[in-house]
Amino acid sequence: MLLLPLILISAVTSYWLANKYINQTYDKALYRTALALADQVSLEELGVQVTLPQVAKDLLEFDEEDDVYFRIIDPTGDLISTHTDLPLPKTYPKGDKFLYYETWLHSEKLRVVAYALPTIAGFAPTDNNNVYVMVGETLKKRTLMANEIILSMLLPQLLIICLVSALLFFGIKRGLLPLDKLKNDLSQRSSNDLSPVDNTKALTELQPLLSAFNALLARVSNTMAKQQRFVSDAAHQLKTPLAGLKTQAELALRETDIAKTKHALGQINQASGNLSHLVNQLLSLTKAEPEAVAAVVFETVDLYLLAQEVCKSWVAEALKKDIDLGFECALKIAPVHGNASLLRELMSNLISNAVRYTPTSGSVTVGIKKENLNFIFYVQDNGIGIFPEDQTRIFERFYRVLGTQQEGCGLGLAIVQEIAERHHASITFRSDGEGKGSLFSVVFSGN
Ligand code: ADP
């Protein structure tokens, strides 16, 4: 398609050039005829005379394709002519000079040469007083030849276009075959198949795209594996307390002694409490996932007020263990961009841990401070602390340090981490080891 305008331009240029050279050739012949006619002009006693035998006249007029006309004039009028209505030039050439012009005769276009005879002895021609020979002919053979030239040039060009188009068509089709195969492979793939696409046979140009696509598949596969692990871990976590509940319930049913039945019911109560905590933590974790957070409103939240409120809600629990739960903040306000509900969850989990992992009569300090432009929420306790070998794992989902003798499901810190990430906050943590207490800080960049 793109080649067509080029062919058109080439055809027009070729036609123009062909006409130019054809005209040059035939014009020369026309000029020679004019000269031959001019030779027949002589000055006689009676004035300028043209001696042209009929045979010569016939010869001059003879042309297989075209009609030839001529006219010889002097200031008195036509000396001899085939057609006295052969149009004269608009301007005449000077002596012994010639010019060509195009004109119409009997609805046919003509090419005419006008030749001015040189001075004839005894006859004193001037520019306005001269003998002129006009020879004209129709343009049939010129047109014919131009058409032939154009055809002979255009046909090979058209042939080349057809060939190139066919080559391009089949070449592109063949080049796109691997892409087609890839499309078919991908559309037939099962939604569970996240194995990398075979890019060994793909075009070189496609390699980077396929590599990026394979990297994406690997990431999706990784995320899916994580989700699956999480679901199976969660199911496992639920399975144990549920089995315990069932055993306790069966025990209570079989028991005839009221005291023992009560004891079993007490255990059922505690187990359901733990179960309910686990389910709540699972829900909190789901709410902190990026997809869920995308739907919640983020606004300016005063960390100071929020921390004070959450801290208060843990006072009763702390008092049960005689823990000194304190709140410190030298600021009047600590605005951050966030979601109050999620931040409440984050604070609650950290305070809950501090209270749970601090022995009776210990102390827990919750506070807000400002460093540079950042607001820091921190929870410090003088509890059991964390062994260095556990410190790297405590943020993992379902990870629990063994032997703490505290109920829990190992999701609290994972929730804290998710919520902090959603707020672009970072968590720093310090514990000098067992019995040395812990300090968890969440650093929010200030508004
Ligand atoms: P859970 O508390 O339900 O076990 P977490 O994810 O909140 O789960 O905590 C993971 C582990 O980190 C806990 O099992 C505990 O051993 C340890 N841990 C968390 N906070 C503290 C703390 N303030 N002091 C000591 N150990 C802690």
Tab-separated table of C-alpha atoms and ligand atoms in Angstrom:
chain	number	residue	atom	x	y	z
A	1	MET	CA	0.000	0.000	0.000
A	2	LEU	CA	2.803	2.359	0.966
A	3	LEU	CA	4.517	1.671	-2.335
A	4	LEU	CA	1.552	2.866	-4.403
A	5	PRO	CA	2.148	6.628	-3.939
A	6	LEU	CA	5.795	6.045	-4.825
A	7	ILE	CA	4.781	4.236	-7.995
A	8	LEU	CA	2.398	7.067	-8.828
A	9	ILE	CA	5.101	9.709	-8.391
A	10	SER	CA	7.512	7.621	-10.434
A	11	ALA	CA	4.882	7.159	-13.203
A	12	VAL	CA	4.158	10.895	-13.402
A	13	THR	CA	7.860	11.791	-13.498
A	14	SER	CA	8.600	9.113	-16.078
A	15	TYR	CA	5.691	10.290	-18.229
A	16	TRP	CA	6.944	13.861	-18.101
A	17	LEU	CA	10.514	12.826	-18.962
A	18	ALA	CA	9.392	10.495	-21.754
A	19	ASN	CA	7.304	13.286	-23.280
A	20	LYS	CA	10.229	15.655	-23.069
A	21	TYR	CA	12.604	13.348	-24.944
A	22	ILE	CA	9.971	12.198	-27.453
A	23	ASN	CA	9.173	15.827	-28.251
A	24	GLN	CA	12.857	16.595	-28.680
A	25	THR	CA	13.199	13.739	-31.207
A	26	TYR	CA	10.063	14.422	-33.208
A	27	ASP	CA	10.554	18.176	-33.027
A	28	LYS	CA	13.872	17.752	-34.814
A	29	ALA	CA	12.128	15.838	-37.609
A	30	LEU	CA	9.537	18.580	-37.807
A	31	TYR	CA	12.269	21.179	-38.021
A	32	ARG	CA	14.017	19.255	-40.801
A	33	THR	CA	10.753	19.223	-42.762
A	34	ALA	CA	10.478	22.982	-42.253
A	35	LEU	CA	14.043	23.410	-43.546
A	36	ALA	CA	13.264	21.242	-46.581
A	37	LEU	CA	10.254	23.399	-47.296
A	38	ALA	CA	12.286	26.558	-46.786
A	39	ASP	CA	14.688	25.304	-49.448
A	40	GLN	CA	11.890	25.553	-51.958
A	41	VAL	CA	11.441	29.264	-51.366
A	42	SER	CA	13.233	31.551	-53.848
A	43	LEU	CA	13.107	35.119	-55.019
A	44	GLU	CA	11.825	35.420	-58.565
A	45	GLU	CA	11.074	38.427	-60.698
A	46	LEU	CA	7.561	38.350	-59.501
A	47	GLY	CA	8.627	38.220	-55.861
A	48	VAL	CA	9.010	35.365	-53.424
A	49	GLN	CA	8.052	32.069	-55.024
A	50	VAL	CA	7.735	28.502	-53.723
A	51	THR	CA	8.419	25.708	-56.108
A	52	LEU	CA	6.979	22.554	-54.680
A	53	PRO	CA	6.145	19.713	-57.019
A	54	GLN	CA	3.117	17.623	-56.053
A	55	VAL	CA	5.336	14.581	-55.389
A	56	ALA	CA	7.410	16.545	-52.910
A	57	LYS	CA	4.266	17.926	-51.338
A	58	ASP	CA	2.845	14.416	-50.990
A	59	LEU	CA	6.093	13.193	-49.520
A	60	LEU	CA	6.139	16.002	-46.990
A	61	GLU	CA	2.595	15.305	-45.988
A	62	PHE	CA	3.109	11.557	-45.792
A	63	ASP	CA	3.077	10.104	-42.301
A	64	GLU	CA	1.675	6.694	-41.289
A	65	GLU	CA	0.209	7.819	-38.011
A	66	ASP	CA	-0.099	11.549	-37.982
A	67	ASP	CA	-1.621	14.280	-40.135
A	68	VAL	CA	0.993	16.771	-41.295
A	69	TYR	CA	0.114	20.373	-42.199
A	70	PHE	CA	2.262	23.175	-43.474
A	71	ARG	CA	1.940	26.772	-44.362
A	72	ILE	CA	4.442	29.217	-45.883
A	73	ILE	CA	3.595	32.870	-45.524
A	74	ASP	CA	5.134	36.162	-46.427
A	75	PRO	CA	3.821	39.622	-45.608
A	76	THR	CA	1.391	39.390	-48.499
A	77	GLY	CA	-0.175	36.228	-47.175
A	78	ASP	CA	-0.011	32.480	-47.822
A	79	LEU	CA	2.506	31.470	-50.492
A	80	ILE	CA	1.605	27.833	-50.255
A	81	SER	CA	-0.186	25.771	-47.626
A	82	THR	CA	-1.995	22.551	-47.005
A	83	HIS	CA	-4.315	24.333	-44.604
A	84	THR	CA	-4.657	28.076	-44.543
A	85	ASP	CA	-6.332	27.759	-41.152
A	86	LEU	CA	-3.244	26.258	-39.529
A	87	PRO	CA	-2.958	28.663	-36.566
A	88	LEU	CA	0.056	30.960	-36.650
A	89	PRO	CA	2.379	31.447	-33.697
A	90	LYS	CA	1.670	34.246	-31.231
A	91	THR	CA	5.167	35.606	-31.725
A	92	TYR	CA	7.424	34.938	-34.675
A	93	PRO	CA	11.040	33.819	-34.558
A	94	LYS	CA	13.767	36.088	-35.929
A	95	GLY	CA	15.568	35.356	-39.186
A	96	ASP	CA	16.956	31.785	-39.527
A	97	LYS	CA	15.517	30.968	-36.123
A	98	PHE	CA	12.666	28.713	-35.180
A	99	LEU	CA	10.273	28.096	-32.374
A	100	TYR	CA	7.789	25.396	-31.439
A	101	TYR	CA	4.227	25.877	-30.298
A	102	GLU	CA	1.171	23.819	-29.638
A	103	THR	CA	-2.178	24.579	-31.108
A	104	TRP	CA	-5.480	23.032	-32.189
A	105	LEU	CA	-6.783	22.327	-35.666
A	106	HIS	CA	-10.072	20.595	-36.368
A	107	SER	CA	-10.303	19.565	-32.688
A	108	GLU	CA	-6.913	17.918	-32.838
A	109	LYS	CA	-3.897	19.023	-30.922
A	110	LEU	CA	-0.868	19.868	-33.014
A	111	ARG	CA	2.782	20.477	-32.433
A	112	VAL	CA	4.054	23.121	-34.875
A	113	VAL	CA	7.469	24.469	-35.741
A	114	ALA	CA	7.652	28.032	-37.049
A	115	TYR	CA	10.815	28.825	-38.999
A	116	ALA	CA	11.840	32.292	-40.159
A	117	LEU	CA	13.837	32.219	-43.385
A	118	PRO	CA	17.147	34.007	-43.420
A	119	THR	CA	17.420	37.097	-45.522
A	120	ILE	CA	16.822	36.284	-49.153
A	121	ALA	CA	18.899	38.253	-51.608
A	122	GLY	CA	16.937	41.167	-52.949
A	123	PHE	CA	14.220	40.618	-50.452
A	124	ALA	CA	14.778	42.484	-47.294
A	125	PRO	CA	12.858	40.775	-44.588
A	126	THR	CA	12.598	42.421	-41.212
A	127	ASP	CA	11.007	40.996	-38.097
A	128	ASN	CA	7.671	42.076	-39.477
A	129	ASN	CA	8.486	41.453	-43.050
A	130	ASN	CA	9.726	37.936	-43.442
A	131	VAL	CA	8.935	34.567	-44.903
A	132	TYR	CA	7.840	31.986	-42.376
A	133	VAL	CA	7.467	28.265	-42.752
A	134	MET	CA	5.088	26.517	-40.355
A	135	VAL	CA	4.992	22.723	-40.225
A	136	GLY	CA	2.675	21.036	-37.772
A	137	GLU	CA	1.628	17.492	-37.050
A	138	THR	CA	-0.848	15.723	-34.808
A	139	LEU	CA	0.501	14.025	-31.687
A	140	LYS	CA	-0.576	10.427	-32.310
A	141	LYS	CA	2.864	8.818	-32.592
A	142	ARG	CA	4.230	10.907	-29.739
A	143	THR	CA	1.376	9.815	-27.454
A	144	LEU	CA	1.748	6.244	-28.636
A	145	MET	CA	5.430	6.202	-27.898
A	146	ALA	CA	4.987	7.901	-24.501
A	147	ASN	CA	2.380	5.279	-23.595
A	148	GLU	CA	4.664	2.483	-24.689
A	149	ILE	CA	7.531	3.856	-22.632
A	150	ILE	CA	5.341	4.313	-19.578
A	151	LEU	CA	3.926	0.828	-19.912
A	152	SER	CA	7.338	-0.711	-20.327
A	153	MET	CA	8.461	1.093	-17.164
A	154	LEU	CA	5.328	0.591	-15.090
A	155	LEU	CA	4.833	-3.094	-15.741
A	156	PRO	CA	8.129	-4.181	-14.154
A	157	GLN	CA	7.481	-1.788	-11.270
A	158	LEU	CA	4.023	-3.252	-10.672
A	159	LEU	CA	5.521	-6.693	-10.861
A	160	ILE	CA	8.107	-5.727	-8.258
A	161	ILE	CA	5.365	-4.330	-6.002
A	162	CYS	CA	3.386	-7.543	-6.259
A	163	LEU	CA	6.490	-9.574	-5.494
A	164	VAL	CA	7.549	-7.379	-2.569
A	165	SER	CA	3.983	-7.395	-1.168
A	166	ALA	CA	3.806	-11.164	-1.424
A	167	LEU	CA	7.227	-11.512	0.208
A	168	LEU	CA	6.256	-9.104	2.979
A	169	PHE	CA	2.930	-10.827	3.547
A	170	PHE	CA	4.407	-14.302	3.799
A	171	GLY	CA	7.477	-13.048	5.654
A	172	ILE	CA	5.403	-11.292	8.317
A	173	LYS	CA	3.059	-14.251	8.548
A	174	ARG	CA	5.985	-16.573	9.023
A	175	GLY	CA	7.652	-14.171	11.466
A	176	LEU	CA	4.488	-14.000	13.558
A	177	LEU	CA	4.102	-17.764	13.718
A	178	PRO	CA	5.977	-18.107	17.035
A	179	LEU	CA	3.806	-15.325	18.458
A	180	ASP	CA	0.717	-17.173	17.314
A	181	LYS	CA	1.974	-20.342	18.922
A	182	LEU	CA	2.673	-18.461	22.134
A	183	LYS	CA	-0.846	-17.022	22.088
A	184	ASN	CA	-2.311	-20.504	21.640
A	185	ASP	CA	-0.124	-21.934	24.396
A	186	LEU	CA	-1.167	-19.220	26.810
A	187	SER	CA	-4.871	-19.407	25.981
A	188	GLN	CA	-4.859	-23.177	26.491
A	189	ARG	CA	-3.053	-22.967	29.799
A	190	SER	CA	-4.879	-23.870	32.985
A	191	SER	CA	-5.272	-21.014	35.460
A	192	ASN	CA	-3.173	-23.000	37.964
A	193	ASP	CA	-0.236	-23.387	35.624
A	194	LEU	CA	2.177	-20.608	36.532
A	195	SER	CA	5.250	-22.319	35.110
A	196	PRO	CA	7.483	-20.058	32.991
A	197	VAL	CA	6.772	-19.692	29.290
A	198	ASP	CA	9.337	-21.419	27.081
A	199	ASN	CA	11.205	-18.514	25.514
A	200	THR	CA	14.058	-20.475	23.997
A	201	LYS	CA	12.378	-20.613	20.572
A	202	ALA	CA	10.913	-17.105	20.671
A	203	LEU	CA	12.158	-14.282	18.447
A	204	THR	CA	15.083	-12.328	19.864
A	205	GLU	CA	12.940	-9.192	19.988
A	206	LEU	CA	10.423	-11.006	22.177
A	207	GLN	CA	12.959	-12.335	24.658
A	208	PRO	CA	12.946	-9.320	27.048
A	209	LEU	CA	9.131	-9.259	27.074
A	210	LEU	CA	8.929	-12.967	27.807
A	211	SER	CA	11.578	-12.711	30.511
A	212	ALA	CA	9.595	-9.928	32.192
A	213	PHE	CA	6.422	-11.996	31.813
A	214	ASN	CA	8.130	-15.035	33.346
A	215	ALA	CA	9.401	-12.917	36.227
A	216	LEU	CA	5.831	-11.740	36.827
A	217	LEU	CA	4.601	-15.345	36.737
A	218	ALA	CA	7.241	-16.252	39.307
A	219	ARG	CA	6.107	-13.421	41.584
A	220	VAL	CA	2.434	-14.384	41.245
A	221	SER	CA	3.347	-18.013	41.882
A	222	ASN	CA	5.291	-16.985	44.971
A	223	THR	CA	2.384	-14.904	46.317
A	224	MET	CA	-0.045	-17.732	45.635
A	225	ALA	CA	2.210	-20.222	47.416
A	226	LYS	CA	2.390	-17.839	50.397
A	227	GLN	CA	-1.409	-17.505	50.448
A	228	GLN	CA	-1.802	-21.260	50.265
A	229	ARG	CA	0.668	-21.752	53.089
A	230	PHE	CA	-1.176	-19.171	55.123
A	231	VAL	CA	-4.561	-20.805	54.563
A	232	SER	CA	-3.214	-24.223	55.449
A	233	ASP	CA	-1.446	-22.804	58.551
A	234	ALA	CA	-4.662	-21.045	59.581
A	235	ALA	CA	-6.640	-24.250	59.096
A	236	HIS	CA	-4.073	-26.102	61.141
A	237	GLN	CA	-4.235	-23.472	63.892
A	238	LEU	CA	-8.025	-23.766	63.983
A	239	LYS	CA	-7.981	-27.549	63.881
A	240	THR	CA	-6.122	-28.057	67.175
A	241	PRO	CA	-8.313	-25.862	69.436
A	242	LEU	CA	-11.457	-27.204	67.726
A	243	ALA	CA	-10.345	-30.797	68.402
A	244	GLY	CA	-9.631	-29.774	72.012
A	245	LEU	CA	-13.077	-28.225	72.288
A	246	LYS	CA	-14.686	-31.411	71.003
A	247	THR	CA	-12.746	-33.588	73.465
A	248	GLN	CA	-13.643	-31.294	76.382
A	249	ALA	CA	-17.303	-31.279	75.338
A	250	GLU	CA	-17.351	-35.113	75.107
A	251	LEU	CA	-15.694	-35.291	78.507
A	252	ALA	CA	-18.249	-32.913	79.994
A	253	LEU	CA	-21.071	-34.969	78.487
A	254	ARG	CA	-19.747	-38.230	79.940
A	255	GLU	CA	-19.050	-36.725	83.384
A	256	THR	CA	-21.631	-37.273	86.106
A	257	ASP	CA	-19.760	-35.392	88.761
A	258	ILE	CA	-20.906	-31.759	88.681
A	259	ALA	CA	-17.530	-30.388	89.787
A	260	LYS	CA	-15.688	-32.235	87.032
A	261	THR	CA	-18.299	-31.208	84.492
A	262	LYS	CA	-17.819	-27.603	85.554
A	263	HIS	CA	-14.075	-27.948	85.183
A	264	ALA	CA	-14.485	-29.317	81.634
A	265	LEU	CA	-16.905	-26.493	80.813
A	266	GLY	CA	-14.360	-23.998	82.134
A	267	GLN	CA	-11.789	-25.447	79.774
A	268	ILE	CA	-14.255	-25.295	76.904
A	269	ASN	CA	-14.844	-21.668	77.760
A	270	GLN	CA	-11.136	-20.905	77.721
A	271	ALA	CA	-10.591	-22.828	74.493
A	272	SER	CA	-13.431	-20.968	72.780
A	273	GLY	CA	-11.919	-17.703	74.022
A	274	ASN	CA	-8.607	-18.623	72.399
A	275	LEU	CA	-10.384	-19.703	69.258
A	276	SER	CA	-12.302	-16.474	69.111
A	277	HIS	CA	-9.016	-14.563	69.575
A	278	LEU	CA	-7.450	-16.528	66.713
A	279	VAL	CA	-10.410	-15.826	64.435
A	280	ASN	CA	-10.310	-12.131	65.360
A	281	GLN	CA	-6.581	-11.978	64.630
A	282	LEU	CA	-7.122	-13.674	61.280
A	283	LEU	CA	-9.794	-11.119	60.454
A	284	SER	CA	-7.518	-8.267	61.521
A	285	LEU	CA	-4.771	-9.603	59.306
A	286	THR	CA	-7.158	-9.794	56.359
A	287	LYS	CA	-8.244	-6.226	57.000
A	288	ALA	CA	-4.603	-5.107	56.943
A	289	GLU	CA	-3.923	-6.731	53.539
A	290	PRO	CA	-3.247	-4.211	50.743
A	291	GLU	CA	-6.439	-5.111	48.812
A	292	ALA	CA	-8.633	-4.447	51.875
A	293	VAL	CA	-6.759	-1.301	52.881
A	294	ALA	CA	-7.238	0.142	49.399
A	295	ALA	CA	-10.925	0.525	50.272
A	296	VAL	CA	-10.502	2.267	53.653
A	297	VAL	CA	-10.331	5.997	54.241
A	298	PHE	CA	-7.004	7.534	55.155
A	299	GLU	CA	-7.139	10.882	56.917
A	300	THR	CA	-5.247	12.890	59.488
A	301	VAL	CA	-5.160	10.982	62.748
A	302	ASP	CA	-3.800	12.320	66.017
A	303	LEU	CA	-1.475	9.570	67.275
A	304	TYR	CA	-1.367	11.216	70.690
A	305	LEU	CA	-5.128	10.949	71.305
A	306	LEU	CA	-5.334	7.490	69.753
A	307	ALA	CA	-2.450	6.044	71.796
A	308	GLN	CA	-3.911	7.523	74.994
A	309	GLU	CA	-7.294	5.947	74.235
A	310	VAL	CA	-5.834	2.491	73.414
A	311	CYS	CA	-3.559	2.616	76.422
A	312	LYS	CA	-6.545	3.320	78.679
A	313	SER	CA	-8.379	0.307	77.288
A	314	TRP	CA	-5.517	-1.933	78.518
A	315	VAL	CA	-5.341	-0.555	82.049
A	316	ALA	CA	-7.766	-3.143	83.445
A	317	GLU	CA	-5.827	-6.020	81.886
A	318	ALA	CA	-2.534	-4.625	83.198
A	319	LEU	CA	-3.983	-4.216	86.671
A	320	LYS	CA	-4.868	-7.924	86.705
A	321	LYS	CA	-1.101	-8.602	86.634
A	322	ASP	CA	-0.263	-5.610	88.768
A	323	ILE	CA	1.609	-4.130	85.833
A	324	ASP	CA	2.356	-0.445	85.900
A	325	LEU	CA	1.034	0.692	82.534
A	326	GLY	CA	2.076	4.275	81.896
A	327	PHE	CA	1.639	6.746	79.076
A	328	GLU	CA	4.122	9.496	78.269
A	329	CYS	CA	4.019	12.190	75.646
A	330	ALA	CA	5.522	15.651	75.688
A	331	LEU	CA	3.586	16.647	72.604
A	332	LYS	CA	0.147	18.209	72.405
A	333	ILE	CA	-0.664	16.710	69.070
A	334	ALA	CA	0.913	14.100	66.770
A	335	PRO	CA	-0.862	14.175	63.407
A	336	VAL	CA	-0.157	11.441	60.867
A	337	HIS	CA	-1.901	10.382	57.691
A	338	GLY	CA	-3.629	7.094	58.379
A	339	ASN	CA	-6.642	5.064	59.285
A	340	ALA	CA	-7.657	5.285	62.942
A	341	SER	CA	-9.149	1.795	63.085
A	342	LEU	CA	-6.028	0.111	61.679
A	343	LEU	CA	-3.736	2.194	63.881
A	344	ARG	CA	-5.807	1.259	66.938
A	345	GLU	CA	-5.267	-2.394	65.996
A	346	LEU	CA	-1.511	-1.854	65.649
A	347	MET	CA	-1.208	-0.132	69.028
A	348	SER	CA	-3.448	-2.651	70.721
A	349	ASN	CA	-1.356	-5.588	69.511
A	350	LEU	CA	1.906	-4.073	70.739
A	351	ILE	CA	0.456	-3.130	74.142
A	352	SER	CA	-1.208	-6.549	74.425
A	353	ASN	CA	2.145	-8.261	73.808
A	354	ALA	CA	3.931	-6.031	76.316
A	355	VAL	CA	1.325	-6.747	78.995
A	356	ARG	CA	1.265	-10.474	78.245
A	357	TYR	CA	5.004	-10.995	78.039
A	358	THR	CA	5.778	-8.940	81.139
A	359	PRO	CA	5.599	-10.837	84.393
A	360	THR	CA	3.468	-9.739	87.344
A	361	SER	CA	4.450	-6.391	88.868
A	362	GLY	CA	6.411	-5.358	85.821
A	363	SER	CA	6.039	-2.092	83.980
A	364	VAL	CA	4.953	-1.103	80.490
A	365	THR	CA	5.388	2.379	79.064
A	366	VAL	CA	3.521	3.568	76.042
A	367	GLY	CA	4.540	6.869	74.501
A	368	ILE	CA	4.664	9.206	71.541
A	369	LYS	CA	7.647	11.334	70.686
A	370	LYS	CA	8.919	13.349	67.787
A	371	GLU	CA	12.316	12.941	66.158
A	372	ASN	CA	13.122	15.292	63.314
A	373	LEU	CA	9.860	15.323	61.376
A	374	ASN	CA	8.867	11.797	62.399
A	375	PHE	CA	6.387	10.793	65.030
A	376	ILE	CA	7.300	7.643	66.936
A	377	PHE	CA	4.852	5.440	68.769
A	378	TYR	CA	6.665	3.145	71.179
A	379	VAL	CA	5.886	0.475	73.719
A	380	GLN	CA	8.564	-0.447	76.210
A	381	ASP	CA	8.350	-3.180	78.797
A	382	ASN	CA	10.661	-4.783	81.274
A	383	GLY	CA	9.278	-8.235	80.504
A	384	ILE	CA	10.783	-11.498	79.372
A	385	GLY	CA	12.509	-10.039	76.325
A	386	ILE	CA	13.317	-11.986	73.189
A	387	PHE	CA	16.280	-14.235	72.418
A	388	PRO	CA	18.405	-13.035	69.519
A	389	GLU	CA	17.657	-16.245	67.579
A	390	ASP	CA	13.926	-15.507	67.773
A	391	GLN	CA	14.217	-11.827	66.985
A	392	THR	CA	14.464	-12.358	63.252
A	393	ARG	CA	11.331	-14.493	63.131
A	394	ILE	CA	8.811	-12.880	65.466
A	395	PHE	CA	7.155	-10.931	62.627
A	396	GLU	CA	6.435	-14.116	60.676
A	397	ARG	CA	2.861	-15.265	60.548
A	398	PHE	CA	2.062	-17.928	63.212
A	399	TYR	CA	5.582	-17.778	64.619
A	400	ARG	CA	5.585	-18.136	68.401
A	401	VAL	CA	8.466	-18.337	70.821
A	402	LEU	CA	8.159	-21.577	72.668
A	403	GLY	CA	7.990	-21.691	76.458
A	404	THR	CA	6.559	-18.243	77.119
A	405	GLN	CA	3.549	-19.842	78.803
A	406	GLN	CA	1.314	-17.226	77.265
A	407	GLU	CA	-1.703	-17.894	75.090
A	408	GLY	CA	-1.435	-16.520	71.568
A	409	CYS	CA	-1.571	-17.442	67.940
A	410	GLY	CA	1.543	-15.803	66.490
A	411	LEU	CA	-0.303	-13.252	64.367
A	412	GLY	CA	-0.057	-10.099	66.493
A	413	LEU	CA	3.271	-8.818	65.164
A	414	ALA	CA	2.437	-9.889	61.601
A	415	ILE	CA	-0.663	-7.657	61.844
A	416	VAL	CA	1.466	-4.819	63.265
A	417	GLN	CA	3.879	-5.131	60.363
A	418	GLU	CA	1.144	-5.175	57.717
A	419	ILE	CA	-0.531	-2.078	59.179
A	420	ALA	CA	2.791	-0.253	59.483
A	421	GLU	CA	3.548	-1.023	55.828
A	422	ARG	CA	0.169	0.354	54.751
A	423	HIS	CA	1.115	3.584	56.559
A	424	HIS	CA	4.645	3.660	55.107
A	425	ALA	CA	5.858	3.430	58.679
A	426	SER	CA	8.859	1.405	59.769
A	427	ILE	CA	9.185	-0.765	62.855
A	428	THR	CA	12.298	-0.788	64.947
A	429	PHE	CA	12.755	-3.260	67.709
A	430	ARG	CA	15.192	-3.767	70.512
A	431	SER	CA	15.539	-6.419	73.124
A	432	ASP	CA	18.768	-7.190	74.847
A	433	GLY	CA	17.739	-10.796	75.409
A	434	GLU	CA	15.833	-12.857	77.858
A	435	GLY	CA	14.589	-10.968	80.875
A	436	LYS	CA	15.850	-7.645	79.558
A	437	GLY	CA	12.532	-6.310	78.309
A	438	SER	CA	11.638	-5.132	74.829
A	439	LEU	CA	11.142	-1.862	73.026
A	440	PHE	CA	8.987	-1.744	69.890
A	441	SER	CA	8.876	1.567	67.981
A	442	VAL	CA	6.806	2.463	64.938
A	443	VAL	CA	8.206	5.423	63.034
A	444	PHE	CA	5.674	7.512	61.073
A	445	SER	CA	6.852	10.236	58.786
A	446	GLY	CA	5.179	13.449	59.981
A	447	ASN	CA	2.540	15.294	57.883
B	1	ADP	P1	1.568	-14.007	69.885
B	1	ADP	O1	1.860	-12.956	70.862
B	1	ADP	O2	0.151	-14.207	69.607
B	1	ADP	O3	2.334	-15.229	70.072
B	1	ADP	P2	2.929	-12.206	68.173
B	1	ADP	O4	3.110	-12.204	66.692
B	1	ADP	O5	2.295	-10.995	68.724
B	1	ADP	O6	2.147	-13.477	68.497
B	1	ADP	O7	4.346	-12.371	68.786
B	1	ADP	C1	5.220	-13.339	68.259
B	1	ADP	C2	6.190	-13.766	69.358
B	1	ADP	O8	7.032	-12.663	69.689
B	1	ADP	C3	5.488	-14.118	70.629
B	1	ADP	O9	5.209	-15.498	70.675
B	1	ADP	C4	6.484	-13.724	71.668
B	1	ADP	O10	7.321	-14.806	71.994
B	1	ADP	C5	7.322	-12.656	71.068
B	1	ADP	N1	6.990	-11.351	71.596
B	1	ADP	C6	6.186	-10.409	71.034
B	1	ADP	N2	6.148	-9.319	71.791
B	1	ADP	C7	6.932	-9.501	72.865
B	1	ADP	C8	7.295	-8.738	73.997
B	1	ADP	N3	6.849	-7.507	74.186
B	1	ADP	N4	8.154	-9.300	74.885
B	1	ADP	C9	8.622	-10.517	74.697
B	1	ADP	N5	8.318	-11.312	73.633
B	1	ADP	C10	7.473	-10.818	72.735
